[in-house]
Amino acid sequence: MMRVTFLGTGTSHGVPMMTCGCAVCRSTDPRNKRLRPSVLLETETTTVLLDATPDLRTQALRVGLRKVDAVVLTHTHADHVLGLDDLRVFTQATGRPMPIYGSRQTLADVQRIFAYACTDKPKWASLPSFALREIEPVVEFEIGDLKFLPVDLPHGWMSVLGFVVNGKFAYLTDCNAVPPAVVQQLRGVPALALDGLRYREHPTHLTISQAVAVAEEIRAGRTYLTHLCHEVDHAEAEAKLPEKVRIAYDGLQIDL
């Protein structure tokens, strides 16, 4: 069995957003409280983070995270990588570098941002230590008993990676389209997490209506919209969605 936990389902601002007093930011519905986007993948033997957000410490404490075997990165926008420094508690505990998987460009960015963690031996024992592992689209790789298939997605003017894990769960966040070839690869996947930022159009993200159209093409067992901004009220949005498309929320768990 593989368990998927949504650690965060918000956009880069998070929800509530600083300085905002809109109805969603003031909502008492806990499903409208959204940390930055990430998921945790767990089996009996393997624990992997998909992205490491600036909220990682809070997310880890919420779920009682005790172990991380590796981190797999979709891309290096701030809301997806600035929690990497918090991994120091895990590298200190094991005495081993944390494997960080990503594209060539992603790893170059990690090397630039976290140069102090990407050396053979960090200067201080309290610093994190990373082992960078390059991956490529459509080339499978394994971490323990988890098998990852990376897929290439457009995120405005750049490319990011989505992942299909053990053929059961697909994670497609931060994309403004899903290419036909990827739709074919994912068709019928049991669970799909899909970017669904808001109702209004956006140059680098799917709208909710666009995400629903993609979900209908892929025909997943269940699709969960994530990376949501403060314009989306959970209950109102979900009531308008097809039965097999739901709104993800922080703490949601799926067993596959």
PDB file of C-alpha atoms in Angstrom, residues 38-232:
ATOM      1  CA  SER A  38       3.578  19.480  -1.397  1.00  0.00           C
ATOM      2  CA  VAL A  39       2.693  15.827  -0.880  1.00  0.00           C
ATOM      3  CA  LEU A  40       4.190  13.064   1.216  1.00  0.00           C
ATOM      4  CA  LEU A  41       4.450   9.521  -0.183  1.00  0.00           C
ATOM      5  CA  GLU A  42       4.738   6.618   2.256  1.00  0.00           C
ATOM      6  CA  THR A  43       4.966   2.850   2.102  1.00  0.00           C
ATOM      7  CA  GLU A  44       5.979   0.476   4.885  1.00  0.00           C
ATOM      8  CA  THR A  45       9.644   1.011   3.984  1.00  0.00           C
ATOM      9  CA  THR A  46       9.950   4.286   2.045  1.00  0.00           C
ATOM     10  CA  THR A  47       9.095   7.936   2.722  1.00  0.00           C
ATOM     11  CA  VAL A  48       9.503  10.566  -0.012  1.00  0.00           C
ATOM     12  CA  LEU A  49       8.634  14.256  -0.178  1.00  0.00           C
ATOM     13  CA  LEU A  50       7.397  15.727  -3.441  1.00  0.00           C
ATOM     14  CA  ASP A  51       8.730  19.302  -3.116  1.00  0.00           C
ATOM     15  CA  ALA A  52       9.880  21.046   0.057  1.00  0.00           C
ATOM     16  CA  THR A  53       7.912  24.213   0.728  1.00  0.00           C
ATOM     17  CA  PRO A  54       8.677  27.179   2.996  1.00  0.00           C
ATOM     18  CA  ASP A  55       6.029  25.644   5.288  1.00  0.00           C
ATOM     19  CA  LEU A  56       7.842  22.304   5.599  1.00  0.00           C
ATOM     20  CA  ARG A  57       8.510  22.628   9.336  1.00  0.00           C
ATOM     21  CA  THR A  58       4.829  23.238  10.075  1.00  0.00           C
ATOM     22  CA  GLN A  59       3.766  20.477   7.689  1.00  0.00           C
ATOM     23  CA  ALA A  60       6.189  17.963   9.219  1.00  0.00           C
ATOM     24  CA  LEU A  61       5.022  18.731  12.753  1.00  0.00           C
ATOM     25  CA  ARG A  62       1.379  18.372  11.725  1.00  0.00           C
ATOM     26  CA  VAL A  63       1.861  14.820  10.430  1.00  0.00           C
ATOM     27  CA  GLY A  64       4.519  13.717  12.908  1.00  0.00           C
ATOM     28  CA  LEU A  65       7.151  13.212  10.224  1.00  0.00           C
ATOM     29  CA  ARG A  66      10.079  11.213  11.592  1.00  0.00           C
ATOM     30  CA  LYS A  67      11.873  10.060   8.456  1.00  0.00           C
ATOM     31  CA  VAL A  68      12.528  11.228   4.900  1.00  0.00           C
ATOM     32  CA  ASP A  69      14.410   8.958   2.492  1.00  0.00           C
ATOM     33  CA  ALA A  70      14.541  11.429  -0.413  1.00  0.00           C
ATOM     34  CA  VAL A  71      13.013  14.564  -1.907  1.00  0.00           C
ATOM     35  CA  VAL A  72      11.760  14.722  -5.491  1.00  0.00           C
ATOM     36  CA  LEU A  73      11.397  18.224  -6.957  1.00  0.00           C
ATOM     37  CA  THR A  74       9.002  19.411  -9.641  1.00  0.00           C
ATOM     38  CA  HIS A  75      10.865  22.725 -10.136  1.00  0.00           C
ATOM     39  CA  THR A  76      12.587  25.431  -8.125  1.00  0.00           C
ATOM     40  CA  HIS A  77      10.085  28.220  -7.640  1.00  0.00           C
ATOM     41  CA  ALA A  78      10.357  29.479  -4.074  1.00  0.00           C
ATOM     42  CA  ASP A  79       7.133  27.870  -2.874  1.00  0.00           C
ATOM     43  CA  HIS A  80       8.486  24.439  -3.844  1.00  0.00           C
ATOM     44  CA  VAL A  81      12.077  24.444  -2.587  1.00  0.00           C
ATOM     45  CA  LEU A  82      12.705  26.945   0.196  1.00  0.00           C
ATOM     46  CA  GLY A  83      11.996  24.318   2.849  1.00  0.00           C
ATOM     47  CA  LEU A  84      14.993  22.236   1.794  1.00  0.00           C
ATOM     48  CA  ASP A  85      17.104  23.743   4.577  1.00  0.00           C
ATOM     49  CA  ASP A  86      14.741  22.200   7.145  1.00  0.00           C
ATOM     50  CA  LEU A  87      15.947  18.770   6.051  1.00  0.00           C
ATOM     51  CA  ARG A  88      18.985  19.285   8.271  1.00  0.00           C
ATOM     52  CA  VAL A  89      17.232  17.451  11.130  1.00  0.00           C
ATOM     53  CA  PHE A  90      17.083  14.316   8.988  1.00  0.00           C
ATOM     54  CA  THR A  91      20.644  14.482   7.644  1.00  0.00           C
ATOM     55  CA  GLN A  92      21.984  15.125  11.137  1.00  0.00           C
ATOM     56  CA  ALA A  93      20.057  12.123  12.474  1.00  0.00           C
ATOM     57  CA  THR A  94      21.317   9.718   9.797  1.00  0.00           C
ATOM     58  CA  GLY A  95      24.758  11.194   9.143  1.00  0.00           C
ATOM     59  CA  ARG A  96      24.063  10.798   5.415  1.00  0.00           C
ATOM     60  CA  PRO A  97      23.296  13.326   2.681  1.00  0.00           C
ATOM     61  CA  MET A  98      19.649  13.670   1.647  1.00  0.00           C
ATOM     62  CA  PRO A  99      19.084  12.526  -1.966  1.00  0.00           C
ATOM     63  CA  ILE A 100      17.482  15.356  -3.949  1.00  0.00           C
ATOM     64  CA  TYR A 101      16.024  14.346  -7.329  1.00  0.00           C
ATOM     65  CA  GLY A 102      15.319  16.850 -10.080  1.00  0.00           C
ATOM     66  CA  SER A 103      15.975  17.913 -13.650  1.00  0.00           C
ATOM     67  CA  ARG A 104      19.362  19.274 -14.665  1.00  0.00           C
ATOM     68  CA  GLN A 105      18.104  22.858 -14.366  1.00  0.00           C
ATOM     69  CA  THR A 106      16.444  22.150 -11.023  1.00  0.00           C
ATOM     70  CA  LEU A 107      19.636  20.714  -9.574  1.00  0.00           C
ATOM     71  CA  ALA A 108      21.663  23.657 -10.902  1.00  0.00           C
ATOM     72  CA  ASP A 109      19.282  25.976  -9.059  1.00  0.00           C
ATOM     73  CA  VAL A 110      19.528  23.919  -5.857  1.00  0.00           C
ATOM     74  CA  GLN A 111      23.325  24.041  -6.138  1.00  0.00           C
ATOM     75  CA  ARG A 112      23.166  27.837  -6.481  1.00  0.00           C
ATOM     76  CA  ILE A 113      20.630  28.475  -3.712  1.00  0.00           C
ATOM     77  CA  PHE A 114      21.915  25.897  -1.233  1.00  0.00           C
ATOM     78  CA  ALA A 115      25.612  25.793  -2.124  1.00  0.00           C
ATOM     79  CA  TYR A 116      26.493  25.246   1.544  1.00  0.00           C
ATOM     80  CA  ALA A 117      24.559  21.931   1.495  1.00  0.00           C
ATOM     81  CA  CYS A 118      25.904  20.657  -1.831  1.00  0.00           C
ATOM     82  CA  THR A 119      29.504  20.018  -0.849  1.00  0.00           C
ATOM     83  CA  ASP A 120      31.285  16.794   0.013  1.00  0.00           C
ATOM     84  CA  LYS A 121      31.340  17.895   3.642  1.00  0.00           C
ATOM     85  CA  PRO A 122      29.386  20.923   4.953  1.00  0.00           C
ATOM     86  CA  LYS A 123      31.433  23.380   7.042  1.00  0.00           C
ATOM     87  CA  TRP A 124      29.347  22.826  10.140  1.00  0.00           C
ATOM     88  CA  ALA A 125      27.720  19.660  11.453  1.00  0.00           C
ATOM     89  CA  SER A 126      24.437  21.555  11.861  1.00  0.00           C
ATOM     90  CA  LEU A 127      24.153  22.296   8.136  1.00  0.00           C
ATOM     91  CA  PRO A 128      22.096  20.075   5.822  1.00  0.00           C
ATOM     92  CA  SER A 129      23.829  17.873   3.257  1.00  0.00           C
ATOM     93  CA  PHE A 130      22.386  17.060  -0.159  1.00  0.00           C
ATOM     94  CA  ALA A 131      23.222  14.390  -2.738  1.00  0.00           C
ATOM     95  CA  LEU A 132      21.940  15.648  -6.091  1.00  0.00           C
ATOM     96  CA  ARG A 133      20.425  13.051  -8.459  1.00  0.00           C
ATOM     97  CA  GLU A 134      19.545  14.114 -12.001  1.00  0.00           C
ATOM     98  CA  ILE A 135      16.393  12.763 -13.631  1.00  0.00           C
ATOM     99  CA  GLU A 136      14.897  13.131 -17.108  1.00  0.00           C
ATOM    100  CA  PRO A 137      11.340  13.076 -18.465  1.00  0.00           C
ATOM    101  CA  VAL A 138       9.964   9.623 -19.309  1.00  0.00           C
ATOM    102  CA  VAL A 139      12.957   7.850 -17.723  1.00  0.00           C
ATOM    103  CA  GLU A 140      11.762   5.871 -14.718  1.00  0.00           C
ATOM    104  CA  PHE A 141      13.705   5.806 -11.471  1.00  0.00           C
ATOM    105  CA  GLU A 142      13.164   4.091  -8.140  1.00  0.00           C
ATOM    106  CA  ILE A 143      13.448   5.152  -4.527  1.00  0.00           C
ATOM    107  CA  GLY A 144      12.977   2.127  -2.307  1.00  0.00           C
ATOM    108  CA  ASP A 145       9.724   0.491  -3.371  1.00  0.00           C
ATOM    109  CA  LEU A 146       8.436   3.635  -5.081  1.00  0.00           C
ATOM    110  CA  LYS A 147       8.771   3.851  -8.851  1.00  0.00           C
ATOM    111  CA  PHE A 148       8.599   7.317 -10.438  1.00  0.00           C
ATOM    112  CA  LEU A 149       7.840   8.208 -14.041  1.00  0.00           C
ATOM    113  CA  PRO A 150       8.666  11.891 -14.693  1.00  0.00           C
ATOM    114  CA  VAL A 151       6.578  13.733 -17.292  1.00  0.00           C
ATOM    115  CA  ASP A 152       7.273  17.137 -18.840  1.00  0.00           C
ATOM    116  CA  LEU A 153       4.709  19.894 -18.311  1.00  0.00           C
ATOM    117  CA  PRO A 154       4.514  23.526 -19.493  1.00  0.00           C
ATOM    118  CA  HIS A 155       4.452  26.126 -16.723  1.00  0.00           C
ATOM    119  CA  GLY A 156       4.160  29.287 -18.777  1.00  0.00           C
ATOM    120  CA  TRP A 157       7.581  29.991 -20.297  1.00  0.00           C
ATOM    121  CA  MET A 158       9.332  27.139 -18.448  1.00  0.00           C
ATOM    122  CA  SER A 159       9.051  23.374 -18.133  1.00  0.00           C
ATOM    123  CA  VAL A 160       8.417  21.529 -14.889  1.00  0.00           C
ATOM    124  CA  LEU A 161       8.157  17.861 -14.008  1.00  0.00           C
ATOM    125  CA  GLY A 162       5.060  15.960 -12.997  1.00  0.00           C
ATOM    126  CA  PHE A 163       5.277  12.415 -11.656  1.00  0.00           C
ATOM    127  CA  VAL A 164       3.389   9.155 -11.871  1.00  0.00           C
ATOM    128  CA  VAL A 165       4.173   7.034  -8.818  1.00  0.00           C
ATOM    129  CA  ASN A 166       3.831   3.232  -8.891  1.00  0.00           C
ATOM    130  CA  GLY A 167       1.344   3.678 -11.728  1.00  0.00           C
ATOM    131  CA  LYS A 168      -1.286   4.637  -9.127  1.00  0.00           C
ATOM    132  CA  PHE A 169      -0.866   8.327  -8.341  1.00  0.00           C
ATOM    133  CA  ALA A 170      -0.043  11.234 -10.649  1.00  0.00           C
ATOM    134  CA  TYR A 171       1.072  14.633  -9.355  1.00  0.00           C
ATOM    135  CA  LEU A 172       0.733  17.451 -11.889  1.00  0.00           C
ATOM    136  CA  THR A 173       1.118  20.804 -10.206  1.00  0.00           C
ATOM    137  CA  ASP A 174       2.179  24.203 -11.592  1.00  0.00           C
ATOM    138  CA  CYS A 175       1.117  23.647 -15.186  1.00  0.00           C
ATOM    139  CA  ASN A 176      -1.015  25.576 -17.657  1.00  0.00           C
ATOM    140  CA  ALA A 177      -1.621  22.570 -19.942  1.00  0.00           C
ATOM    141  CA  VAL A 178      -1.177  18.807 -20.029  1.00  0.00           C
ATOM    142  CA  PRO A 179       0.254  17.649 -23.371  1.00  0.00           C
ATOM    143  CA  PRO A 180      -1.647  14.908 -25.256  1.00  0.00           C
ATOM    144  CA  ALA A 181       1.214  12.446 -24.821  1.00  0.00           C
ATOM    145  CA  VAL A 182       1.045  12.873 -21.045  1.00  0.00           C
ATOM    146  CA  VAL A 183      -2.750  12.481 -21.103  1.00  0.00           C
ATOM    147  CA  GLN A 184      -2.244   9.145 -22.853  1.00  0.00           C
ATOM    148  CA  GLN A 185       0.363   8.032 -20.315  1.00  0.00           C
ATOM    149  CA  LEU A 186      -1.913   8.881 -17.396  1.00  0.00           C
ATOM    150  CA  ARG A 187      -5.217   7.628 -18.762  1.00  0.00           C
ATOM    151  CA  GLY A 188      -7.147   5.711 -16.119  1.00  0.00           C
ATOM    152  CA  VAL A 189      -4.678   6.366 -13.276  1.00  0.00           C
ATOM    153  CA  PRO A 190      -6.459   5.677  -9.951  1.00  0.00           C
ATOM    154  CA  ALA A 191      -5.662   9.070  -8.371  1.00  0.00           C
ATOM    155  CA  LEU A 192      -4.589  12.357  -9.934  1.00  0.00           C
ATOM    156  CA  ALA A 193      -3.533  15.591  -8.205  1.00  0.00           C
ATOM    157  CA  LEU A 194      -3.927  18.442 -10.683  1.00  0.00           C
ATOM    158  CA  ASP A 195      -3.234  22.174 -10.712  1.00  0.00           C
ATOM    159  CA  GLY A 196      -6.479  24.174 -10.425  1.00  0.00           C
ATOM    160  CA  LEU A 197      -5.460  27.656  -9.324  1.00  0.00           C
ATOM    161  CA  ARG A 198      -8.681  29.683  -9.649  1.00  0.00           C
ATOM    162  CA  TYR A 199     -11.638  30.492 -11.930  1.00  0.00           C
ATOM    163  CA  ARG A 200      -9.969  33.357 -13.827  1.00  0.00           C
ATOM    164  CA  GLU A 201      -7.376  32.614 -16.496  1.00  0.00           C
ATOM    165  CA  HIS A 202      -3.714  32.636 -15.538  1.00  0.00           C
ATOM    166  CA  PRO A 203      -0.639  32.520 -17.825  1.00  0.00           C
ATOM    167  CA  THR A 204       1.116  29.694 -15.953  1.00  0.00           C
ATOM    168  CA  HIS A 205      -1.615  27.678 -14.216  1.00  0.00           C
ATOM    169  CA  LEU A 206      -4.746  25.756 -15.151  1.00  0.00           C
ATOM    170  CA  THR A 207      -8.049  27.329 -14.202  1.00  0.00           C
ATOM    171  CA  ILE A 208     -10.591  25.142 -12.452  1.00  0.00           C
ATOM    172  CA  SER A 209     -12.611  24.696 -15.655  1.00  0.00           C
ATOM    173  CA  GLN A 210      -9.456  23.838 -17.618  1.00  0.00           C
ATOM    174  CA  ALA A 211      -8.446  21.344 -14.931  1.00  0.00           C
ATOM    175  CA  VAL A 212     -11.870  19.689 -15.095  1.00  0.00           C
ATOM    176  CA  ALA A 213     -11.493  19.341 -18.869  1.00  0.00           C
ATOM    177  CA  VAL A 214      -8.065  17.717 -18.416  1.00  0.00           C
ATOM    178  CA  ALA A 215      -9.480  15.410 -15.742  1.00  0.00           C
ATOM    179  CA  GLU A 216     -12.205  14.299 -18.139  1.00  0.00           C
ATOM    180  CA  GLU A 217      -9.556  13.486 -20.756  1.00  0.00           C
ATOM    181  CA  ILE A 218      -7.401  11.497 -18.353  1.00  0.00           C
ATOM    182  CA  ARG A 219     -10.388   9.718 -16.799  1.00  0.00           C
ATOM    183  CA  ALA A 220      -8.670   9.125 -13.472  1.00  0.00           C
ATOM    184  CA  GLY A 221     -10.461   7.191 -10.783  1.00  0.00           C
ATOM    185  CA  ARG A 222     -10.506  10.407  -8.766  1.00  0.00           C
ATOM    186  CA  THR A 223      -8.960  13.816  -9.482  1.00  0.00           C
ATOM    187  CA  TYR A 224      -7.966  16.207  -6.695  1.00  0.00           C
ATOM    188  CA  LEU A 225      -7.446  19.883  -7.534  1.00  0.00           C
ATOM    189  CA  THR A 226      -4.529  21.505  -5.741  1.00  0.00           C
ATOM    190  CA  HIS A 227      -2.381  24.681  -5.791  1.00  0.00           C
ATOM    191  CA  LEU A 228      -5.522  26.735  -5.043  1.00  0.00           C
ATOM    192  CA  CYS A 229      -5.561  30.447  -4.335  1.00  0.00           C
ATOM    193  CA  HIS A 230      -7.725  32.489  -1.966  1.00  0.00           C
ATOM    194  CA  GLU A 231     -10.351  33.083  -4.662  1.00  0.00           C
ATOM    195  CA  VAL A 232     -11.586  29.499  -4.250  1.00  0.00           C
TER     196      VAL A 232
END
